[in-house]
Amino acid sequence: MKTMSSTTKIKFIETTEEFAACKEAWNELAGTRVFHRWEWMFSWWEAFQGLGQLAILVVTDESDRWLGVAPWYKSFSTSRGRVVQNLASGTACSDYVSLAIRPGYEDAVLDRMVEVMSGSSADSHPLNDVDLFEFDGHDGDDPLMVQLGQCLDRQLLHHESCEIGATWRAPLSDSWEAFEKRLHKSFRRKTKKASRRLQDSDFSTVIAVTPDAIRNTWQTFVDLHQMRRTSLGEPGCFADKRFESFLLNATLRLAEAGLAQINLVKFQGKPLTANLEFIAGDSVCMYQTGLDPTYLSLEPGHVNFTLAIQNSIERNFAWFDFLRGDEPYKSRWNAERVPLHRTSIVPRRWKSVVRHGIWAAGRNVKDWTKNVIGPIKS
């Protein structure tokens, strides 16, 4: 672990062993943001560490108390050079991830982080040779990312932010009846039918909240997810064994903290539909679902979401978060769209600036060709 001296101190976590040992300090800053938590980030790194090198930046005070952490790793791309991204980026779809900073220390921590990112420091550290910082999936209105942009402007660092999609969050009510009344009348017929099915003796439910219960339900959940994806002509994310290892370990670790569960619905004793949920403060986050496509006539999607939202209301949560993806069904549950952004930052190094300029120009030409000319056939 390398250290830079100043009023605040900078440390870099560069080994898996160091990462494994910092759970308590990490989660103190991550708080209720489930996709910031150590259980999520470390489980991803265990499975995907072959993608690059750890470059976690930690700001501490003089007594080594953590004030802020940037959950980063560094990889190399021929076209873009050395790129720093958030841990659990890409197929993990980690939503709302930015930085984790102790309240009241935002200015000091961000100033130190931007000093390191700018390349202006003479000290040797893992970010000295970075060509691009690229952070996906943060809320466009995230106050820390807004403040980071202001710090970057003061340092004259080139940065840009663009929308890459959105999450969808449905406000919950004090009761299922009150929530259902707010739905469109035509859609309400679907939810009432789903509620009746959940009360029918042909249907049964399993809600797995402990690590042991989740282990017992896991393969059924995976099978249902893969059945649905393959029925749509897609391989499904569990075709990648690294992803399954990551998600299982993350779920079990989060379940130990009371932050994960699997809801399973059976029809006549056979698995019909399931979903994996995580808890983030006052929100239930629906991370993944699955269903048996041979039973589409039973509308398993409506059954699944009806059970999940009813259960969330019973547990007094304020929001049900469908997370990333602009699927039309989400708005029917009165969910509100929350734009997600990607922020790209180029350090003040001429090679990095030139490399990014060439890559961006190539990307723009490719996009123009696709949108104006259309696909080129050989």
XYZ file of C-alpha atoms in Angstrom, residues 3-359:
357
model
C 1.137 6.506 0.781
C 1.500 10.199 -0.163
C 2.044 12.751 2.591
C -0.137 15.853 3.071
C -2.679 17.223 5.567
C -4.848 14.407 4.313
C -3.171 11.210 3.231
C -3.617 9.222 0.056
C -3.382 5.428 -0.004
C -3.710 2.999 -2.874
C -5.088 -0.489 -2.396
C -3.375 -2.583 -5.040
C -3.622 -6.179 -3.846
C -6.508 -8.550 -3.293
C -5.263 -9.217 0.238
C -5.440 -5.520 1.142
C -8.891 -5.296 -0.441
C -10.116 -8.308 1.530
C -9.014 -6.722 4.807
C -10.815 -3.368 4.488
C -14.487 -4.414 4.716
C -15.313 -2.470 7.885
C -13.713 0.820 6.826
C -15.164 0.499 3.311
C -18.742 -0.122 4.438
C -18.617 2.713 6.960
C -18.362 5.067 3.966
C -20.583 3.087 1.584
C -23.442 3.081 4.069
C -26.774 1.925 2.635
C -25.745 2.189 -1.041
C -25.734 -1.505 -1.842
C -23.709 -1.295 -5.071
C -21.026 0.685 -3.240
C -20.609 -1.900 -0.525
C -17.524 -4.049 -0.019
C -19.554 -7.260 -0.436
C -20.488 -6.219 -3.976
C -17.181 -4.721 -5.079
C -14.904 -7.366 -3.598
C -17.003 -10.255 -4.955
C -16.761 -8.737 -8.434
C -12.997 -8.340 -8.138
C -12.575 -11.958 -7.018
C -14.284 -13.133 -10.209
C -13.021 -10.560 -12.734
C -9.568 -9.548 -11.499
C -8.051 -10.785 -14.739
C -9.468 -7.663 -16.419
C -6.880 -5.354 -14.887
C -5.123 -4.086 -11.778
C -6.547 -2.683 -8.563
C -6.142 1.084 -8.237
C -8.444 1.866 -5.276
C -7.785 5.395 -4.066
C -8.357 6.060 -0.358
C -8.149 9.442 1.378
C -7.512 9.335 5.141
C -6.894 11.805 7.931
C -3.731 11.911 10.029
C -4.944 9.030 12.205
C -5.620 6.819 9.131
C -9.392 7.120 9.459
C -10.953 6.734 6.011
C -12.479 9.955 4.675
C -13.174 8.845 1.128
C -12.730 5.936 -1.256
C -12.773 5.725 -5.045
C -13.524 2.073 -6.034
C -11.289 1.893 -9.090
C -9.296 -0.543 -11.170
C -6.998 0.044 -14.136
C -6.959 -1.800 -17.450
C -5.285 -1.354 -20.837
C -6.908 -0.815 -24.218
C -4.972 -0.542 -27.468
C -7.177 2.291 -28.682
C -7.653 4.185 -25.411
C -4.518 3.362 -23.432
C -4.618 2.923 -19.664
C -8.189 3.367 -18.467
C -9.486 3.637 -14.900
C -13.052 2.509 -14.238
C -15.238 1.678 -11.274
C -15.051 -1.832 -9.917
C -18.122 -3.880 -10.917
C -18.538 -1.962 -14.163
C -19.861 -3.514 -17.367
C -22.107 -6.578 -17.236
C -22.498 -6.267 -13.457
C -24.712 -3.197 -14.058
C -23.801 -1.484 -10.793
C -26.200 1.453 -10.630
C -25.725 4.720 -8.705
C -21.988 4.113 -8.124
C -19.772 7.189 -7.834
C -17.530 7.955 -4.853
C -17.956 7.274 -1.134
C -16.999 10.205 1.106
C -17.553 10.854 4.801
C -20.111 13.696 5.213
C -18.447 17.029 5.923
C -15.188 16.121 4.161
C -16.330 16.431 0.547
C -14.166 19.455 -0.343
C -10.933 18.109 1.158
C -11.380 14.612 -0.290
C -12.360 15.713 -3.794
C -9.514 18.226 -3.963
C -7.019 15.481 -3.104
C -8.565 13.024 -5.559
C -8.533 15.554 -8.406
C -4.927 16.465 -7.608
C -3.976 12.831 -8.133
C -6.160 12.420 -11.237
C -4.746 15.543 -12.870
C -1.246 14.103 -13.016
C 0.120 17.278 -11.382
C 1.586 15.422 -8.413
C 5.269 14.523 -8.592
C 4.781 11.493 -6.338
C 4.838 7.994 -7.776
C 1.468 6.243 -7.634
C -0.670 3.840 -9.708
C -2.528 6.658 -11.490
C 0.557 8.446 -12.852
C 0.240 6.843 -16.276
C -3.552 6.872 -16.739
C -4.891 8.109 -20.082
C -8.605 8.127 -19.270
C -10.942 7.921 -16.283
C -14.364 6.600 -17.278
C -17.178 6.133 -14.788
C -20.442 4.505 -15.860
C -23.830 4.337 -14.206
C -23.927 7.257 -11.784
C -27.044 9.318 -11.202
C -26.854 12.454 -13.335
C -27.757 14.506 -10.249
C -25.403 12.699 -7.870
C -24.077 15.569 -5.679
C -20.583 14.108 -5.391
C -20.247 13.730 -9.156
C -21.556 17.275 -9.663
C -19.003 18.573 -7.166
C -16.290 16.451 -8.791
C -17.062 18.179 -12.092
C -16.629 21.571 -10.445
C -13.246 20.503 -9.049
C -12.202 19.263 -12.483
C -13.170 22.614 -14.004
C -10.974 24.431 -11.495
C -8.066 22.175 -12.479
C -8.842 22.750 -16.196
C -9.259 19.004 -16.742
C -11.207 17.952 -19.821
C -14.312 16.018 -18.847
C -17.642 15.203 -20.411
C -20.803 13.473 -19.250
C -23.471 11.764 -21.320
C -26.626 9.815 -20.571
C -26.325 6.045 -21.035
C -29.780 4.912 -19.952
C -31.833 5.071 -16.793
C -33.157 3.289 -13.755
C -36.853 3.265 -12.825
C -38.078 3.796 -9.241
C -41.673 3.303 -8.113
C -42.810 5.153 -4.969
C -44.580 2.777 -2.589
C -47.647 3.400 -0.454
C -48.646 2.445 3.083
C -50.656 -0.490 1.748
C -50.934 -2.606 -1.396
C -54.504 -1.359 -1.885
C -53.323 2.272 -1.875
C -50.482 1.462 -4.265
C -52.792 -0.432 -6.610
C -55.273 2.461 -6.755
C -52.568 4.656 -8.297
C -52.075 2.264 -11.221
C -53.867 2.756 -14.517
C -57.271 1.066 -14.504
C -56.419 -1.288 -17.388
C -53.192 -2.358 -15.694
C -54.939 -2.749 -12.358
C -56.874 -5.664 -13.802
C -53.540 -7.429 -14.357
C -52.390 -6.909 -10.783
C -55.715 -8.044 -9.322
C -55.497 -11.235 -11.376
C -51.903 -11.729 -10.177
C -52.999 -11.243 -6.556
C -55.728 -13.849 -6.941
C -53.223 -16.287 -8.418
C -50.904 -15.814 -5.466
C -53.816 -16.809 -3.190
C -54.702 -19.856 -5.311
C -53.716 -23.262 -3.921
C -51.955 -24.082 -7.213
C -49.445 -21.324 -6.452
C -46.902 -21.292 -3.632
C -44.108 -18.886 -2.703
C -40.659 -19.162 -1.192
C -38.856 -16.091 0.143
C -35.207 -16.913 0.804
C -33.411 -14.403 3.015
C -30.679 -16.360 4.820
C -27.471 -17.469 3.091
C -28.486 -21.139 3.465
C -31.954 -20.524 2.026
C -30.479 -18.570 -0.869
C -28.020 -21.380 -1.616
C -30.925 -23.821 -1.731
C -32.858 -21.572 -4.131
C -29.964 -20.336 -6.250
C -29.874 -22.945 -9.001
C -33.631 -22.654 -9.540
C -33.275 -18.876 -9.865
C -30.397 -19.266 -12.344
C -32.290 -21.857 -14.384
C -35.364 -19.619 -14.643
C -33.262 -16.645 -15.689
C -31.432 -18.646 -18.346
C -34.659 -20.231 -19.628
C -36.140 -16.801 -20.260
C -33.028 -15.394 -21.937
C -32.484 -18.402 -24.195
C -36.165 -18.309 -25.218
C -35.428 -14.790 -26.503
C -32.370 -15.991 -28.418
C -29.859 -14.610 -25.912
C -27.080 -16.507 -24.101
C -27.981 -15.133 -20.664
C -25.428 -13.629 -18.284
C -24.977 -16.890 -16.376
C -23.379 -18.405 -19.466
C -20.286 -16.594 -18.134
C -19.211 -18.640 -15.106
C -17.261 -15.676 -13.761
C -20.483 -13.696 -13.550
C -22.294 -16.470 -11.710
C -19.428 -16.807 -9.228
C -19.451 -13.054 -8.624
C -23.211 -12.726 -8.191
C -23.574 -15.769 -5.939
C -20.765 -14.661 -3.615
C -22.022 -11.067 -3.550
C -25.575 -12.214 -2.787
C -24.490 -14.545 0.015
C -22.323 -11.860 1.587
C -25.091 -9.272 1.337
C -27.567 -11.792 2.782
C -25.340 -12.099 5.844
C -25.910 -8.371 6.336
C -29.671 -8.741 5.743
C -29.492 -7.000 2.359
C -30.475 -9.711 -0.140
C -33.289 -12.119 -0.852
C -34.742 -14.326 -3.597
C -38.500 -14.520 -4.190
C -39.644 -17.717 -5.881
C -43.166 -18.544 -7.097
C -44.138 -22.129 -7.949
C -47.125 -23.363 -9.939
C -48.352 -26.832 -9.037
C -44.999 -27.454 -7.368
C -42.918 -26.408 -10.398
C -40.781 -23.218 -10.431
C -42.623 -20.497 -12.337
C -40.798 -17.213 -11.712
C -38.163 -15.726 -9.407
C -36.359 -12.484 -8.733
C -33.228 -11.434 -6.879
C -33.503 -8.320 -4.702
C -31.074 -6.158 -2.785
C -31.791 -3.613 -0.067
C -30.453 -0.060 -0.438
C -31.607 2.126 2.431
C -35.317 2.831 1.946
C -35.400 1.029 -1.419
C -35.786 -2.543 -2.625
C -33.704 -3.038 -5.784
C -34.844 -5.727 -8.213
C -31.571 -6.891 -9.726
C -32.585 -9.893 -11.873
C -35.619 -11.966 -12.708
C -36.375 -15.252 -14.420
C -39.401 -17.224 -15.533
C -40.420 -20.419 -17.265
C -41.527 -19.339 -20.776
C -43.748 -22.408 -21.159
C -46.148 -20.787 -18.660
C -46.509 -17.345 -20.247
C -50.299 -17.750 -20.239
C -50.124 -17.388 -16.436
C -48.478 -13.968 -16.829
C -45.570 -14.853 -14.513
C -44.055 -11.379 -14.811
C -47.122 -9.771 -13.251
C -47.190 -12.462 -10.554
C -43.512 -11.892 -9.807
C -43.705 -8.103 -9.495
C -46.972 -8.190 -7.575
C -45.422 -10.476 -4.959
C -42.227 -8.394 -4.806
C -44.001 -5.066 -4.389
C -46.513 -6.428 -1.870
C -43.624 -7.830 0.157
C -41.735 -4.513 -0.061
C -44.771 -2.593 1.206
C -45.193 -5.043 4.094
C -41.579 -4.329 5.067
C -42.272 -0.545 5.002
C -39.914 0.389 2.178
C -40.448 3.706 0.403
C -39.298 2.724 -3.101
C -39.240 -0.268 -5.396
C -36.332 0.179 -7.811
C -36.439 -1.731 -11.103
C -32.849 -0.558 -11.749
C -31.329 -0.126 -15.194
C -33.220 -0.615 -18.437
C -35.954 1.293 -20.275
C -38.366 -1.625 -20.647
C -41.943 -0.316 -21.178
C -43.454 -2.380 -18.354
C -41.680 -0.332 -15.684
C -43.679 2.829 -16.285
C -46.899 0.824 -15.893
C -45.958 0.317 -12.246
C -45.819 4.124 -11.835
C -42.026 4.020 -11.810
C -40.133 7.277 -12.341
C -37.194 7.464 -14.747
C -33.788 8.358 -13.213
C -31.163 9.080 -15.915
C -27.768 7.410 -15.546
C -24.615 9.008 -16.879
C -21.108 8.162 -18.001
C -18.389 10.654 -17.098
C -15.059 10.635 -18.961
C -12.025 12.551 -17.673
C -8.733 13.078 -19.521
C -5.595 13.933 -17.451
C -3.334 16.836 -18.446
C -0.825 14.761 -20.376
C -0.332 15.508 -24.049
C -0.203 11.818 -25.002
C -3.463 11.173 -23.158
C -5.175 14.190 -24.730
C -4.032 13.222 -28.244
C -4.971 9.557 -27.760
C -8.444 10.467 -26.505
C -8.922 12.929 -29.356
C -8.085 10.286 -31.952
C -10.328 7.703 -30.302
